[in-house]
Coordinates of C-alpha atoms in Angstrom, one line a residue:
Chain A
M1 CA 22.6 17.4 48.1
T2 CA 23.9 19.7 45.9
A3 CA 25.1 19.4 42.1
P4 CA 28.1 20.9 41.7
I5 CA 28.0 24.1 39.7
E6 CA 29.0 24.5 36.4
P7 CA 31.6 27.3 35.4
P8 CA 29.5 29.3 32.3
R9 CA 31.2 27.8 28.5
I10 CA 32.2 30.3 26.3
R11 CA 30.1 29.6 23.8
F12 CA 31.4 31.3 20.6
L13 CA 34.4 29.5 20.6
P14 CA 34.1 26.5 18.8
S15 CA 34.7 23.1 20.6
G16 CA 38.4 21.7 20.2
S17 CA 37.6 19.4 17.1
T18 CA 35.9 21.5 15.3
L19 CA 38.9 24.3 15.6
H20 CA 41.4 21.3 15.0
K21 CA 39.4 20.4 11.6
L22 CA 38.3 23.8 11.2
S23 CA 42.6 25.3 11.0
A24 CA 43.2 22.1 8.6
V25 CA 40.4 23.5 6.2
I26 CA 41.9 27.0 6.6
T27 CA 45.9 25.6 6.0
L28 CA 44.4 23.6 2.6
A29 CA 42.9 26.6 1.6
L30 CA 45.7 28.3 1.9
L31 CA 47.9 26.1 0.2
I32 CA 46.0 26.0 -2.6
A33 CA 45.4 29.8 -3.0
V34 CA 49.3 29.9 -2.9
F35 CA 49.8 26.9 -5.1
S36 CA 47.5 28.8 -7.2
F37 CA 50.2 32.5 -7.8
T38 CA 53.2 30.7 -7.6
S39 CA 52.2 27.7 -10.7
P40 CA 49.0 29.1 -12.8
A41 CA 49.0 25.6 -14.2
F42 CA 47.9 24.4 -11.1
L43 CA 44.0 25.7 -10.3
S44 CA 43.1 23.9 -13.4
V45 CA 40.2 21.1 -13.6
N46 CA 42.6 18.3 -14.9
N47 CA 45.6 19.7 -12.2
G48 CA 42.6 19.1 -9.6
L49 CA 41.5 15.9 -10.8
T50 CA 45.3 14.9 -10.8
V51 CA 45.9 16.0 -7.0
L52 CA 42.7 13.5 -6.3
L53 CA 44.3 10.8 -8.2
Q54 CA 47.4 11.1 -6.4
T55 CA 45.5 11.6 -2.8
S56 CA 43.8 8.3 -3.2
V57 CA 46.0 6.0 -2.2
I58 CA 47.3 7.8 0.8
G59 CA 43.6 7.9 1.3
L60 CA 42.5 4.7 1.4
L61 CA 46.2 4.0 3.3
A62 CA 44.8 6.5 5.7
I63 CA 41.4 5.7 7.0
G64 CA 42.4 2.6 8.0
M65 CA 45.0 4.2 9.7
T66 CA 42.8 6.2 11.6
M67 CA 41.0 3.2 12.9
V68 CA 44.5 2.0 14.0
I69 CA 45.3 5.2 15.7
I70 CA 41.9 6.0 17.2
T71 CA 42.4 2.3 18.9
G72 CA 45.4 3.7 20.8
G73 CA 47.7 1.6 17.7
I74 CA 50.1 2.3 14.8
D75 CA 50.0 0.5 11.3
L76 CA 53.7 1.2 10.0
S77 CA 53.0 -2.2 7.6
V78 CA 50.8 -1.0 5.0
G79 CA 53.1 0.2 2.3
S80 CA 54.5 -3.1 2.1
I81 CA 51.2 -5.2 2.7
L82 CA 50.0 -2.8 -0.5
A83 CA 53.3 -4.1 -2.2
L84 CA 52.9 -7.5 -1.9
S85 CA 48.7 -7.6 -2.4
G86 CA 49.4 -5.5 -5.7
V87 CA 52.7 -8.5 -6.4
I88 CA 49.9 -11.3 -5.4
T89 CA 47.5 -9.7 -7.7
G90 CA 49.8 -9.6 -10.8
L91 CA 51.1 -13.0 -9.9
T92 CA 47.1 -14.4 -10.4
I93 CA 46.7 -12.3 -13.4
K94 CA 50.5 -14.5 -15.0
A95 CA 48.9 -17.6 -13.5
G96 CA 45.9 -16.6 -16.2
L97 CA 42.9 -15.5 -13.2
P98 CA 40.9 -12.9 -14.3
V99 CA 41.6 -9.2 -13.7
V100 CA 38.6 -8.9 -10.9
P101 CA 39.0 -12.2 -8.9
A102 CA 43.1 -11.4 -8.7
M103 CA 42.4 -8.1 -7.6
G104 CA 39.9 -9.8 -4.5
L105 CA 42.8 -12.3 -3.8
G106 CA 44.9 -8.8 -3.9
V107 CA 43.1 -7.4 -1.0
L108 CA 42.2 -10.7 0.7
T109 CA 46.1 -10.9 1.1
G110 CA 46.4 -7.1 2.4
A111 CA 42.9 -8.5 4.9
L112 CA 44.8 -11.3 6.2
C113 CA 48.4 -9.5 7.0
G114 CA 46.4 -7.2 9.0
F115 CA 44.4 -10.3 10.6
V116 CA 47.7 -11.3 11.8
N117 CA 49.0 -8.4 12.8
G118 CA 45.8 -8.0 14.8
L119 CA 46.6 -11.6 16.6
V120 CA 49.8 -10.6 16.8
I121 CA 48.9 -7.6 18.6
S122 CA 46.1 -8.7 20.7
K123 CA 47.2 -12.2 21.3
M124 CA 50.8 -12.0 21.8
R125 CA 50.7 -9.1 23.9
I126 CA 53.7 -7.1 21.9
T127 CA 53.2 -3.5 20.7
P128 CA 51.4 -2.4 18.2
F129 CA 54.6 -0.7 17.2
V130 CA 57.0 -3.3 17.0
A131 CA 54.5 -5.9 15.8
T132 CA 53.5 -4.0 12.6
L133 CA 57.4 -3.3 11.9
G134 CA 57.4 -6.8 11.4
M135 CA 54.8 -7.8 9.8
M136 CA 56.9 -4.6 7.3
L137 CA 59.5 -6.4 6.6
I138 CA 57.7 -9.4 6.6
A139 CA 55.4 -8.4 3.8
R140 CA 57.5 -6.3 1.8
G141 CA 60.4 -9.7 1.7
L142 CA 57.7 -12.1 0.5
A143 CA 56.7 -9.7 -2.1
L144 CA 60.6 -9.1 -3.4
Q145 CA 61.5 -12.5 -2.3
L146 CA 57.9 -13.9 -4.8
T147 CA 59.1 -11.5 -7.2
G148 CA 62.7 -11.8 -7.4
A149 CA 62.3 -8.3 -7.1
A150 CA 62.3 -7.9 -10.4
P151 CA 58.4 -5.7 -12.0
I152 CA 56.1 -7.5 -13.2
S153 CA 54.5 -5.8 -16.5
R154 CA 52.5 -6.5 -19.1
L155 CA 49.1 -7.4 -17.2
G156 CA 46.2 -6.5 -20.1
E157 CA 44.4 -3.2 -20.6
A158 CA 41.7 -4.4 -18.3
F159 CA 44.5 -4.2 -15.7
G160 CA 44.8 -0.5 -15.5
T161 CA 40.5 0.3 -16.2
L162 CA 41.0 1.1 -12.5
G163 CA 43.7 3.3 -11.9
N164 CA 43.7 5.0 -15.3
G165 CA 39.4 5.1 -16.0
A166 CA 37.2 7.9 -15.3
L167 CA 33.9 8.2 -14.9
F168 CA 31.5 11.0 -17.0
R169 CA 34.7 11.3 -19.4
I170 CA 33.5 13.4 -22.4
V171 CA 35.4 13.4 -25.7
E172 CA 34.6 14.4 -28.8
M173 CA 35.5 13.9 -32.9
Q174 CA 37.0 17.0 -33.8
P175 CA 36.6 18.1 -37.9
N176 CA 40.6 17.3 -38.4
G177 CA 40.4 13.7 -37.0
F178 CA 41.8 14.5 -33.4
P179 CA 40.0 13.5 -30.2
K180 CA 39.6 16.7 -28.1
V181 CA 38.5 15.6 -24.3
I182 CA 36.1 17.7 -22.9
F183 CA 36.5 16.5 -19.0
P184 CA 38.7 14.7 -18.5
G185 CA 36.0 12.8 -15.9
I186 CA 35.9 12.0 -12.5
P187 CA 39.0 9.4 -11.8
Y188 CA 37.7 5.7 -10.3
P189 CA 40.4 6.1 -7.7
A190 CA 39.1 9.0 -6.7
I191 CA 35.0 7.5 -6.6
L192 CA 36.5 4.5 -5.2
L193 CA 38.3 7.2 -2.6
L194 CA 35.0 9.0 -2.0
V195 CA 33.1 5.6 -1.1
V196 CA 35.5 3.9 1.1
A197 CA 35.5 7.3 3.4
V198 CA 31.9 7.1 4.0
L199 CA 31.4 3.8 4.2
G200 CA 34.4 4.0 6.7
W201 CA 32.5 6.5 8.7
F202 CA 29.9 5.1 8.8
L203 CA 31.4 2.0 10.4
L204 CA 32.8 4.8 12.7
Q205 CA 30.7 6.6 13.9
K206 CA 27.1 4.5 13.3
R207 CA 27.8 1.1 14.1
Q208 CA 29.0 -0.6 17.3
I209 CA 32.6 -1.2 16.3
G210 CA 33.1 1.7 15.7
R211 CA 32.1 2.8 18.6
H212 CA 34.1 0.2 20.4
I213 CA 36.6 1.4 18.9
F214 CA 36.6 4.6 20.3
S215 CA 36.8 3.1 23.6
V216 CA 39.0 1.1 23.9
G217 CA 41.1 3.8 22.7
S218 CA 40.0 6.0 25.5
N219 CA 40.6 3.8 28.1
E220 CA 41.2 0.1 27.1
E221 CA 40.7 -0.9 30.9
A222 CA 37.3 0.7 31.2
A223 CA 35.9 -0.8 27.7
R224 CA 37.5 -4.5 28.8
L225 CA 35.4 -3.8 32.4
S226 CA 32.1 -3.2 30.7
G227 CA 31.6 -6.1 28.6
V228 CA 33.6 -4.8 25.4
N229 CA 35.8 -7.5 24.0
V230 CA 38.9 -6.0 22.9
D231 CA 40.8 -8.9 21.1
R232 CA 38.0 -9.0 18.2
T233 CA 38.2 -4.7 17.8
K234 CA 41.7 -4.5 18.1
I235 CA 42.0 -7.1 15.5
W236 CA 39.0 -5.9 13.1
A237 CA 40.6 -2.8 12.7
Y238 CA 43.9 -3.9 12.0
T239 CA 42.7 -6.2 9.4
A240 CA 40.4 -3.0 7.5
S241 CA 43.7 -1.8 7.6
G242 CA 45.2 -4.6 6.2
A243 CA 42.5 -4.6 3.8
L244 CA 42.0 -0.8 2.7
A245 CA 46.2 -1.2 1.7
G246 CA 45.6 -3.6 -0.7
V247 CA 43.3 -1.2 -2.5
A248 CA 45.4 1.3 -2.0
G249 CA 47.7 -1.5 -4.0
M250 CA 45.6 -2.5 -6.5
V251 CA 44.6 1.2 -7.0
L252 CA 48.3 2.0 -7.7
M253 CA 49.4 -1.5 -9.5
S254 CA 47.0 -0.6 -11.8
R255 CA 47.5 2.8 -12.4
L256 CA 51.1 1.9 -13.4
V257 CA 49.7 -1.2 -15.2
T258 CA 53.0 -2.9 -13.7
V259 CA 53.3 -4.3 -10.7
Q260 CA 56.1 -2.9 -8.5
P261 CA 57.5 -5.2 -5.9
N262 CA 59.0 -2.1 -4.5
E263 CA 56.5 0.3 -4.3
G264 CA 55.1 2.3 -1.3
V265 CA 57.8 1.8 0.6
M266 CA 57.4 5.2 3.4
Y267 CA 53.6 5.0 2.5
E268 CA 52.7 4.6 6.0
L269 CA 54.6 7.5 7.4
D270 CA 52.3 9.8 4.9
A271 CA 49.0 8.0 6.1
I272 CA 50.1 8.3 10.2
A273 CA 50.6 12.2 8.9
A274 CA 47.9 12.7 7.6
S275 CA 45.8 11.1 10.1
V276 CA 47.9 12.9 12.5
I277 CA 47.1 16.1 10.9
G278 CA 43.5 15.4 10.2
G279 CA 43.4 15.4 14.1
A280 CA 44.2 12.0 15.4
S281 CA 45.8 11.4 18.5
L282 CA 48.4 8.5 18.7
M283 CA 47.5 8.4 22.7
G284 CA 44.0 6.8 21.2
G285 CA 40.7 8.2 21.3
V286 CA 40.4 10.9 19.3
G287 CA 40.3 11.2 15.3
S288 CA 37.9 11.3 12.6
I289 CA 37.1 10.0 8.5
S290 CA 36.6 13.6 7.7
G291 CA 40.1 15.1 9.6
S292 CA 42.1 12.4 7.7
M293 CA 41.1 12.7 4.6
I294 CA 41.6 16.8 4.9
G295 CA 44.7 15.7 6.2
A296 CA 45.3 13.5 3.4
F297 CA 44.3 15.8 1.1
I298 CA 46.7 18.3 2.7
I299 CA 49.7 16.1 2.1
G300 CA 48.4 15.8 -1.5
V301 CA 47.9 19.2 -2.4
L302 CA 51.2 20.4 -0.7
R303 CA 53.0 17.3 -2.9
N304 CA 51.6 18.1 -6.0
G305 CA 52.0 21.8 -5.7
L306 CA 55.8 22.2 -5.1
N307 CA 56.0 19.9 -7.7
M308 CA 54.6 22.3 -10.1
A309 CA 56.8 24.8 -8.3
G310 CA 59.4 22.5 -9.2
T311 CA 60.3 21.7 -5.5
S312 CA 63.2 19.2 -5.2
A313 CA 61.7 15.8 -3.3
F314 CA 64.3 16.5 -0.5
V315 CA 62.6 19.9 0.3
Q316 CA 59.1 18.5 0.0
M317 CA 59.6 16.4 3.0
I318 CA 61.5 19.0 5.0
I319 CA 58.0 20.5 4.6
I320 CA 56.2 18.0 5.4
G321 CA 58.1 16.9 8.4
I322 CA 57.4 20.3 9.7
V323 CA 53.6 20.5 8.7
V324 CA 53.5 17.6 10.5
I325 CA 55.3 18.6 13.9
G326 CA 53.3 22.1 13.1
A327 CA 49.6 20.1 13.4
V328 CA 50.5 18.4 16.6
Y329 CA 51.3 21.1 17.9
I330 CA 47.7 23.3 16.9
D331 CA 46.6 19.3 18.1
Q332 CA 48.5 20.5 21.5
I333 CA 46.8 24.0 22.2
R334 CA 43.6 22.8 21.2
N335 CA 43.7 20.4 24.5
K336 CA 44.7 23.4 26.5
I337 CA 41.4 24.8 25.6
Chain B
M1 CA 17.9 -9.7 54.8
L2 CA 17.1 -11.6 58.0
D3 CA 13.8 -13.5 56.3
A4 CA 15.8 -14.9 52.7
M5 CA 18.9 -16.0 55.7
Q6 CA 16.1 -18.1 57.7
T7 CA 13.9 -19.3 54.6
G8 CA 16.6 -21.4 53.4
A9 CA 16.1 -20.2 50.5
P10 CA 20.1 -19.9 48.5
P11 CA 21.9 -17.2 48.8
L12 CA 22.3 -14.6 45.9
V13 CA 26.0 -15.5 45.5
Q14 CA 28.0 -18.1 47.5
M15 CA 31.6 -18.0 47.1
D16 CA 33.7 -21.3 48.1
N17 CA 37.4 -21.3 49.1
I18 CA 38.5 -19.4 46.3
Y19 CA 41.9 -19.1 45.4
K20 CA 44.0 -16.8 42.8
Q21 CA 48.1 -17.3 42.5
F22 CA 50.0 -15.0 40.4
G23 CA 53.2 -16.8 39.9
G24 CA 54.4 -17.7 43.3
I25 CA 52.6 -15.0 45.1
H26 CA 48.8 -15.8 46.6
A27 CA 46.4 -13.2 46.5
V28 CA 43.3 -14.7 47.2
E29 CA 43.6 -17.6 49.7
G30 CA 40.6 -20.1 50.6
V31 CA 38.5 -17.3 51.2
S32 CA 34.2 -18.7 51.3
T33 CA 31.7 -15.8 51.5
D34 CA 28.0 -15.2 50.5
L35 CA 25.9 -12.2 49.8
Y36 CA 21.9 -12.7 50.6
P37 CA 19.0 -10.4 48.9
G38 CA 18.7 -6.9 50.3
E39 CA 22.0 -6.8 52.2
V40 CA 25.1 -5.0 52.6
V41 CA 28.3 -6.8 52.9
G42 CA 31.9 -5.1 53.7
V43 CA 34.4 -6.4 52.1
L44 CA 36.8 -4.5 54.4
G45 CA 41.4 -4.9 54.6
H46 CA 44.5 -2.9 54.0
N47 CA 45.9 -2.4 50.4
G48 CA 47.2 -5.9 48.7
A49 CA 44.6 -7.5 51.4
G50 CA 43.2 -9.4 48.5
K51 CA 39.5 -7.9 48.6
S52 CA 39.9 -6.0 45.1
C53 CA 41.3 -9.4 43.8
L54 CA 38.5 -11.1 45.3
M55 CA 35.7 -8.7 43.9
R56 CA 37.7 -8.4 40.5
I57 CA 37.0 -12.7 40.5
L58 CA 33.7 -11.9 41.3
S59 CA 32.9 -9.3 38.1
G60 CA 34.9 -11.7 35.6
A61 CA 37.7 -9.1 35.1
M62 CA 39.6 -11.6 36.3
R63 CA 39.8 -15.2 37.2
A64 CA 40.0 -17.3 40.0
S65 CA 42.8 -19.7 40.2
S66 CA 39.8 -22.3 41.9
G67 CA 37.0 -22.0 44.1
Q68 CA 33.5 -22.7 43.5
I69 CA 30.9 -19.6 42.5
H70 CA 27.0 -19.9 42.7
V71 CA 24.5 -17.3 41.8
N72 CA 20.8 -18.1 43.0
G73 CA 22.1 -21.8 43.6
A74 CA 23.6 -22.5 40.4
P75 CA 26.9 -22.7 39.4
A76 CA 28.4 -19.7 38.2
D77 CA 31.4 -19.4 35.7
M78 CA 32.6 -16.2 35.0
K79 CA 35.0 -15.6 32.5
S80 CA 34.4 -12.5 31.4
P81 CA 32.5 -9.1 33.0
H82 CA 30.1 -10.2 29.8
D83 CA 29.2 -13.2 32.1
A84 CA 29.2 -11.7 34.9
R85 CA 26.2 -9.2 33.5
A86 CA 24.4 -11.9 32.5
F87 CA 24.4 -13.2 35.8
G88 CA 23.3 -9.4 37.3
I89 CA 26.2 -8.6 38.7
E90 CA 27.2 -5.2 37.7
T91 CA 30.4 -3.6 39.6
I92 CA 31.1 0.1 39.9
Y93 CA 35.2 0.4 39.9
Q94 CA 36.9 2.7 42.2
T95 CA 38.5 3.5 39.0
L96 CA 34.6 4.5 37.8
A97 CA 36.0 2.8 34.5
L98 CA 35.1 4.9 32.1
A99 CA 36.2 6.5 28.5
N100 CA 37.1 9.9 29.2
H101 CA 37.0 10.6 25.3
L102 CA 33.1 9.6 24.8
D103 CA 29.6 11.5 26.6
A104 CA 28.0 10.5 29.1
P105 CA 25.2 8.3 27.2
A106 CA 27.6 6.3 25.3
N107 CA 30.0 5.1 28.4
L108 CA 26.4 4.0 30.1
F109 CA 25.8 1.5 27.1
M110 CA 29.6 1.1 26.3
G111 CA 29.5 -2.8 25.5
R112 CA 25.8 -3.3 25.0
E113 CA 25.0 -0.4 22.8
L114 CA 21.2 0.1 22.1
R115 CA 20.7 -0.3 18.4
T116 CA 18.0 0.4 16.1
R117 CA 15.9 -2.7 13.6
F118 CA 19.2 -2.1 11.0
G119 CA 22.0 -3.0 13.8
N120 CA 22.8 0.8 13.6
L121 CA 23.6 2.8 17.0
D122 CA 20.5 4.1 18.3
E123 CA 22.0 7.2 19.8
K124 CA 18.6 9.0 20.3
R125 CA 17.3 6.6 22.3
M126 CA 20.3 5.9 23.8
L127 CA 20.5 9.9 25.0
S128 CA 17.1 9.9 25.9
E129 CA 17.3 6.8 28.4
A130 CA 20.6 7.7 29.3
T131 CA 19.2 11.1 30.2
E132 CA 16.3 10.1 32.3
A133 CA 18.8 7.4 34.5
L134 CA 21.2 10.2 35.1
R135 CA 18.6 12.9 36.4
Q136 CA 17.2 10.2 38.4
L137 CA 20.7 10.4 39.9
N138 CA 21.5 13.6 40.5
P139 CA 18.5 15.9 38.4
N140 CA 20.8 19.0 37.7
F141 CA 22.6 16.6 35.3
K142 CA 23.8 18.4 32.4
N143 CA 26.5 18.3 29.9
L144 CA 25.1 14.9 28.2
R145 CA 26.6 15.8 24.9
E146 CA 30.8 16.8 26.8
P147 CA 33.4 13.7 26.5
V148 CA 32.8 12.9 30.8
A149 CA 36.6 13.7 31.0
R150 CA 35.6 17.9 31.1
L151 CA 32.4 16.4 33.7
S152 CA 33.3 16.3 37.8
G153 CA 33.9 14.2 39.8
G154 CA 30.7 13.6 41.4
Q155 CA 29.0 13.4 37.3
R156 CA 31.6 11.0 37.2
Q157 CA 30.6 8.7 39.8
V158 CA 26.4 9.6 38.7
I159 CA 27.4 8.0 35.4
A160 CA 29.2 4.8 36.7
I161 CA 26.1 4.5 39.6
A162 CA 23.4 4.6 36.8
R163 CA 25.1 2.7 34.3
A164 CA 24.7 -0.6 37.0
I165 CA 20.9 0.7 38.0
Y166 CA 19.9 1.0 34.2
F167 CA 20.9 -2.1 33.6
Q168 CA 19.2 -3.5 36.7
A169 CA 22.0 -5.1 38.9
K170 CA 20.5 -8.4 41.3
I171 CA 24.3 -7.8 42.5
L172 CA 26.2 -5.1 42.9
I173 CA 30.0 -4.3 43.8
M174 CA 30.9 -1.2 45.5
D175 CA 34.7 -0.8 45.0
E176 CA 35.3 2.7 47.3
P177 CA 32.0 4.3 45.6
T178 CA 33.2 7.7 47.5
A179 CA 36.9 7.4 47.6
A180 CA 37.1 10.8 45.2
L181 CA 34.1 12.6 45.9
G182 CA 33.3 15.8 48.4
P183 CA 30.7 15.4 50.7
S184 CA 27.4 16.2 49.7
E185 CA 27.8 13.7 47.0
T186 CA 29.0 10.8 49.0
A187 CA 25.9 11.2 51.4
M188 CA 24.0 11.0 48.1
V189 CA 26.1 7.4 47.1
A190 CA 25.3 6.1 50.8
D191 CA 21.3 7.5 50.1
L192 CA 21.5 5.8 47.1
T193 CA 23.5 2.8 48.3
L194 CA 20.2 2.1 51.4
K195 CA 17.5 2.4 48.3
L196 CA 19.1 -0.3 46.3
K197 CA 19.6 -2.5 49.3
Q198 CA 15.5 -1.8 49.9
E199 CA 14.8 -2.9 46.2
G200 CA 16.1 -6.4 47.4
I201 CA 19.8 -6.2 45.7
G202 CA 22.8 -7.4 47.7
I203 CA 25.9 -5.0 47.7
F204 CA 29.9 -6.3 48.7
L205 CA 31.1 -2.7 49.7
I206 CA 34.6 -1.9 49.3
S207 CA 35.5 0.9 51.8
H208 CA 37.6 1.9 53.6
D209 CA 35.8 4.5 56.0
M210 CA 34.7 3.2 58.9
A211 CA 31.5 5.9 59.2
D212 CA 30.3 4.5 55.9
V213 CA 31.1 1.0 56.7
F214 CA 28.6 1.7 60.4
E215 CA 26.5 3.3 58.2
L216 CA 25.7 0.9 55.8
C217 CA 26.7 -3.0 56.3
D218 CA 25.0 -5.2 57.7
R219 CA 27.8 -7.7 57.8
V220 CA 31.4 -7.3 57.4
M221 CA 34.1 -9.4 55.8
V222 CA 37.9 -8.6 56.9
M223 CA 40.6 -10.0 54.6
N224 CA 43.9 -10.1 56.1
K225 CA 46.8 -11.2 53.1
G226 CA 44.3 -13.2 51.2
R227 CA 42.4 -15.2 54.0
N228 CA 39.1 -14.0 55.2
V229 CA 40.1 -13.6 58.5
G230 CA 36.5 -13.0 60.0
A231 CA 33.0 -12.5 58.9
F232 CA 30.7 -11.2 61.5
R233 CA 27.2 -9.4 62.0
I234 CA 28.1 -5.5 62.5
E235 CA 26.5 -5.2 65.8
D236 CA 29.2 -7.9 67.0
V237 CA 31.6 -5.8 66.3
N238 CA 33.3 -2.5 67.1
K239 CA 36.0 -0.5 65.0
D240 CA 38.3 -1.0 67.3
D241 CA 37.3 -5.1 66.9
I242 CA 37.6 -4.1 62.4
L243 CA 40.7 -2.4 62.5
S244 CA 42.5 -5.2 64.4
L245 CA 41.5 -7.2 62.0
I246 CA 42.7 -5.8 59.4
I247 CA 46.1 -4.9 61.3
K248 CA 46.6 -7.9 62.5
G249 CA 44.3 -10.2 61.1
T250 CA 43.2 -11.0 64.6
L251 CA 40.1 -10.2 67.3
P252 CA 41.4 -8.6 70.8
D253 CA 42.1 -11.2 73.2
D254 CA 39.0 -10.3 75.0
W255 CA 36.5 -10.4 72.5
E256 CA 33.2 -12.0 72.7
P257 CA 30.4 -11.0 70.3
R258 CA 28.9 -7.1 70.8
G259 CA 26.2 -7.7 70.3
N260 CA 22.7 -7.8 71.8
S261 CA 21.3 -10.6 69.7
R262 CA 23.3 -13.6 70.7

């Protein structure tokens, strides 16, 4: 009995996924460097915190999206679910429910939508693309129907705390009577994003459900034959994605202190782009939370930097489109190594 | 194996009158077979004869349209691969059923991950157990942390076999275990099959390789168009008889048991 002879491995090259993540981090660093030159206000504590705030919504969506993409699926409904969750919260606050349970109900609405996605995909055997496309229309239609397409405002100061508050905010009263902000504080959405990202990483890497998500995405038939409950795993992933869309909805609507039923259009594409830039493969079985977070920040920094440089929103779309294609191209090169 | 058959102990597996239809197509029609501890039963037939289908029913990957399965004399209803595993039935699939992006320990424990007291994945223990299980089969097994897509066919087969052995299969279904292997690896699988047989494990072997069949099997059953067209002790048939059963579904006209035992 002879073992097959292993070809000598080149050790000084980093492995595929590390290489991809490294290239994403370098891209992010380059972007920051370039924007620091083009706009002097870019590299400041204040703007850094703004980017954090702006990225938190895409980041939250991207965490759920990454889990779904690793199972080999896709979730096109997150932007609409975000709006519907916000609408449910807004309506229940108007009906007299306190902010915290109303927000809980909003997140629950998102989870329910995701659960339905999971059921349709696993039990009715509808492809994820079609199932979540349907949910995208259903949730958006519900949000518009419930509100008559009008925004819900005057939701009270408490509703705005999550999106506008900050931890460790230091304000000093000056002798002239005007307050001076010494440190604007870490925005709550950024803290929430960090907590959810760590939780997502923990579930994917350290828990059985995470291992099953990777198994299902890598080889669904093998996972089924090995006794993995494939349907349950998929339903779990889509429910998580829906719930996180609900959380993202809370953050976004709270920041505006207004519920907009037509908010979040095309956000799913940003979330997918963040995951793919971060190394997730739409074929399933590959992806990471850390990569998707880098991806979300690349999109966030790009948007913010281009805005500050005065680039139009249309040109921004073109540039982000090119970045997504570039990221997938790098992914293909990595798979050849 | 003969002892077990003669003492009248219940067979390890008994499949009675199994039917499986897909719409109007009858993939398996009224097939009965059994398996005793420490014997290897070859399941033969050309592609589409229903042998893989029959074995998938036993492994819980597919549900029979009708028919009964008994394991150790007790009725066994296999709703999923999980149920089958609870009865000690393990399967080594032709396609190897591995998740390419995951490493060897993750594949070995797929669906049955070891966990710490807090319910987290116990990576350390899975790695050490997998290392031991794989080294038993192939002392040169390296690269345990590599995704299995990067491993050779032989190493992948070792993982698939280790998975069955580690979880102490009583009944092993091997679906063309050597189809993707080179000569030395094929010999290793043959050695292993005989070793497992000595340990009292019952094995169903699906194979197209006549040399393997005559070397390893105690009995053979041949399927043709979904039916069991013959079950024999290996000494009673020769290669031509089996080929005739596989191709025509009948024995040669002048056939009589060839073994000296009758």
